PDB file of C-alpha atoms in Angstrom:
ATOM      1  CA  UNK A   1     -16.171  79.323 -55.049  1.00  0.00           C
ATOM      2  CA  UNK A   2     -14.532  82.272 -53.383  1.00  0.00           C
ATOM      3  CA  UNK A   3     -16.082  85.682 -53.111  1.00  0.00           C
ATOM      4  CA  UNK A   4     -14.388  88.784 -51.777  1.00  0.00           C
ATOM      5  CA  UNK A   5     -15.249  92.453 -51.650  1.00  0.00           C
ATOM      6  CA  UNK A   6     -12.589  94.908 -52.724  1.00  0.00           C
ATOM      7  CA  UNK A   7     -13.656  97.305 -49.941  1.00  0.00           C
ATOM      8  CA  UNK A   8     -13.275  94.724 -47.144  1.00  0.00           C
ATOM      9  CA  UNK A   9     -11.530  96.459 -44.221  1.00  0.00           C
ATOM     10  CA  UNK A  10     -11.413  93.263 -42.118  1.00  0.00           C
ATOM     11  CA  UNK A  11      -9.713  90.943 -44.637  1.00  0.00           C
ATOM     12  CA  UNK A  12      -7.837  92.971 -47.232  1.00  0.00           C
ATOM     13  CA  UNK A  13      -8.553  92.032 -50.854  1.00  0.00           C
ATOM     14  CA  UNK A  14      -4.855  91.252 -51.266  1.00  0.00           C
ATOM     15  CA  UNK A  15      -5.291  88.313 -48.835  1.00  0.00           C
ATOM     16  CA  UNK A  16      -8.239  87.060 -50.860  1.00  0.00           C
ATOM     17  CA  UNK A  17      -6.200  87.218 -54.043  1.00  0.00           C
ATOM     18  CA  UNK A  18      -3.220  85.577 -52.317  1.00  0.00           C
ATOM     19  CA  UNK A  19      -5.460  82.752 -51.062  1.00  0.00           C
ATOM     20  CA  UNK A  20      -6.926  82.358 -54.549  1.00  0.00           C
ATOM     21  CA  UNK A  21      -3.481  82.109 -56.129  1.00  0.00           C
ATOM     22  CA  UNK A  22      -2.396  79.368 -53.727  1.00  0.00           C
ATOM     23  CA  UNK A  23      -5.652  77.423 -53.836  1.00  0.00           C
ATOM     24  CA  UNK A  24      -5.718  77.412 -57.629  1.00  0.00           C
ATOM     25  CA  UNK A  25      -2.560  75.291 -57.589  1.00  0.00           C
ATOM     26  CA  UNK A  26      -4.559  72.450 -55.995  1.00  0.00           C
ATOM     27  CA  UNK A  27      -8.061  73.425 -57.115  1.00  0.00           C
ATOM     28  CA  UNK A  28      -7.776  74.348 -60.789  1.00  0.00           C
ATOM     29  CA  UNK A  29     -11.548  74.836 -61.148  1.00  0.00           C
ATOM     30  CA  UNK A  30     -11.682  77.343 -58.311  1.00  0.00           C
ATOM     31  CA  UNK A  31     -13.856  80.324 -59.150  1.00  0.00           C
ATOM     32  CA  UNK A  32     -12.864  83.612 -57.572  1.00  0.00           C
ATOM     33  CA  UNK A  33     -15.330  86.470 -57.683  1.00  0.00           C
ATOM     34  CA  UNK A  34     -14.317  89.961 -56.674  1.00  0.00           C
ATOM     35  CA  UNK A  35     -17.085  92.410 -55.823  1.00  0.00           C
ATOM     36  CA  UNK A  36     -16.442  96.134 -56.303  1.00  0.00           C
ATOM     37  CA  UNK A  37     -17.372  98.255 -53.311  1.00  0.00           C
ATOM     38  CA  UNK A  38     -18.374  95.280 -51.140  1.00  0.00           C
ATOM     39  CA  UNK A  39     -17.159  95.358 -47.557  1.00  0.00           C
ATOM     40  CA  UNK A  40     -16.858  92.417 -45.119  1.00  0.00           C
ATOM     41  CA  UNK A  41     -20.347  91.140 -45.864  1.00  0.00           C
ATOM     42  CA  UNK A  42     -22.312  89.341 -48.554  1.00  0.00           C
ATOM     43  CA  UNK A  43     -24.133  91.181 -51.307  1.00  0.00           C
ATOM     44  CA  UNK A  44     -27.187  90.145 -53.286  1.00  0.00           C
ATOM     45  CA  UNK A  45     -24.921  89.720 -56.326  1.00  0.00           C
ATOM     46  CA  UNK A  46     -22.568  87.418 -54.423  1.00  0.00           C
ATOM     47  CA  UNK A  47     -25.443  85.341 -53.069  1.00  0.00           C
ATOM     48  CA  UNK A  48     -26.846  84.947 -56.592  1.00  0.00           C
ATOM     49  CA  UNK A  49     -23.396  83.928 -57.844  1.00  0.00           C
ATOM     50  CA  UNK A  50     -23.222  81.280 -55.102  1.00  0.00           C
ATOM     51  CA  UNK A  51     -26.682  79.960 -56.050  1.00  0.00           C
ATOM     52  CA  UNK A  52     -25.655  79.815 -59.710  1.00  0.00           C
ATOM     53  CA  UNK A  53     -22.380  78.061 -58.830  1.00  0.00           C
ATOM     54  CA  UNK A  54     -24.121  75.436 -56.671  1.00  0.00           C
ATOM     55  CA  UNK A  55     -26.780  74.888 -59.342  1.00  0.00           C
ATOM     56  CA  UNK A  56     -24.129  74.313 -61.992  1.00  0.00           C
ATOM     57  CA  UNK A  57     -22.313  71.805 -59.751  1.00  0.00           C
ATOM     58  CA  UNK A  58     -25.561  69.908 -59.130  1.00  0.00           C
ATOM     59  CA  UNK A  59     -26.267  69.809 -62.868  1.00  0.00           C
ATOM     60  CA  UNK A  60     -22.733  68.528 -63.561  1.00  0.00           C
ATOM     61  CA  UNK A  61     -23.153  65.835 -60.918  1.00  0.00           C
ATOM     62  CA  UNK A  62     -26.502  64.747 -62.315  1.00  0.00           C
ATOM     63  CA  UNK A  63     -25.075  64.595 -65.840  1.00  0.00           C
ATOM     64  CA  UNK A  64     -22.165  62.521 -64.578  1.00  0.00           C
ATOM     65  CA  UNK A  65     -24.489  60.077 -62.835  1.00  0.00           C
ATOM     66  CA  UNK A  66     -26.671  59.735 -65.943  1.00  0.00           C
ATOM     67  CA  UNK A  67     -23.650  58.889 -68.064  1.00  0.00           C
ATOM     68  CA  UNK A  68     -22.819  56.010 -65.701  1.00  0.00           C
ATOM     69  CA  UNK A  69     -26.173  54.319 -66.377  1.00  0.00           C
TER      70      UNK A  69
END
């Protein structure tokens, strides 16, 4: 999971996109979320997206473990 605000004045969005492009070559399931108007911070929307992403990974892991039984 990567999240980046398009109004970030500390780390330009172009660096976030550049990082995403390179990381996707080794992490094909990488999820990149761009947040309009978000500066160098975390928004409620981003935090909810992180919670949802973690929850989906836990569910996948649990399903994988069940299939091994």
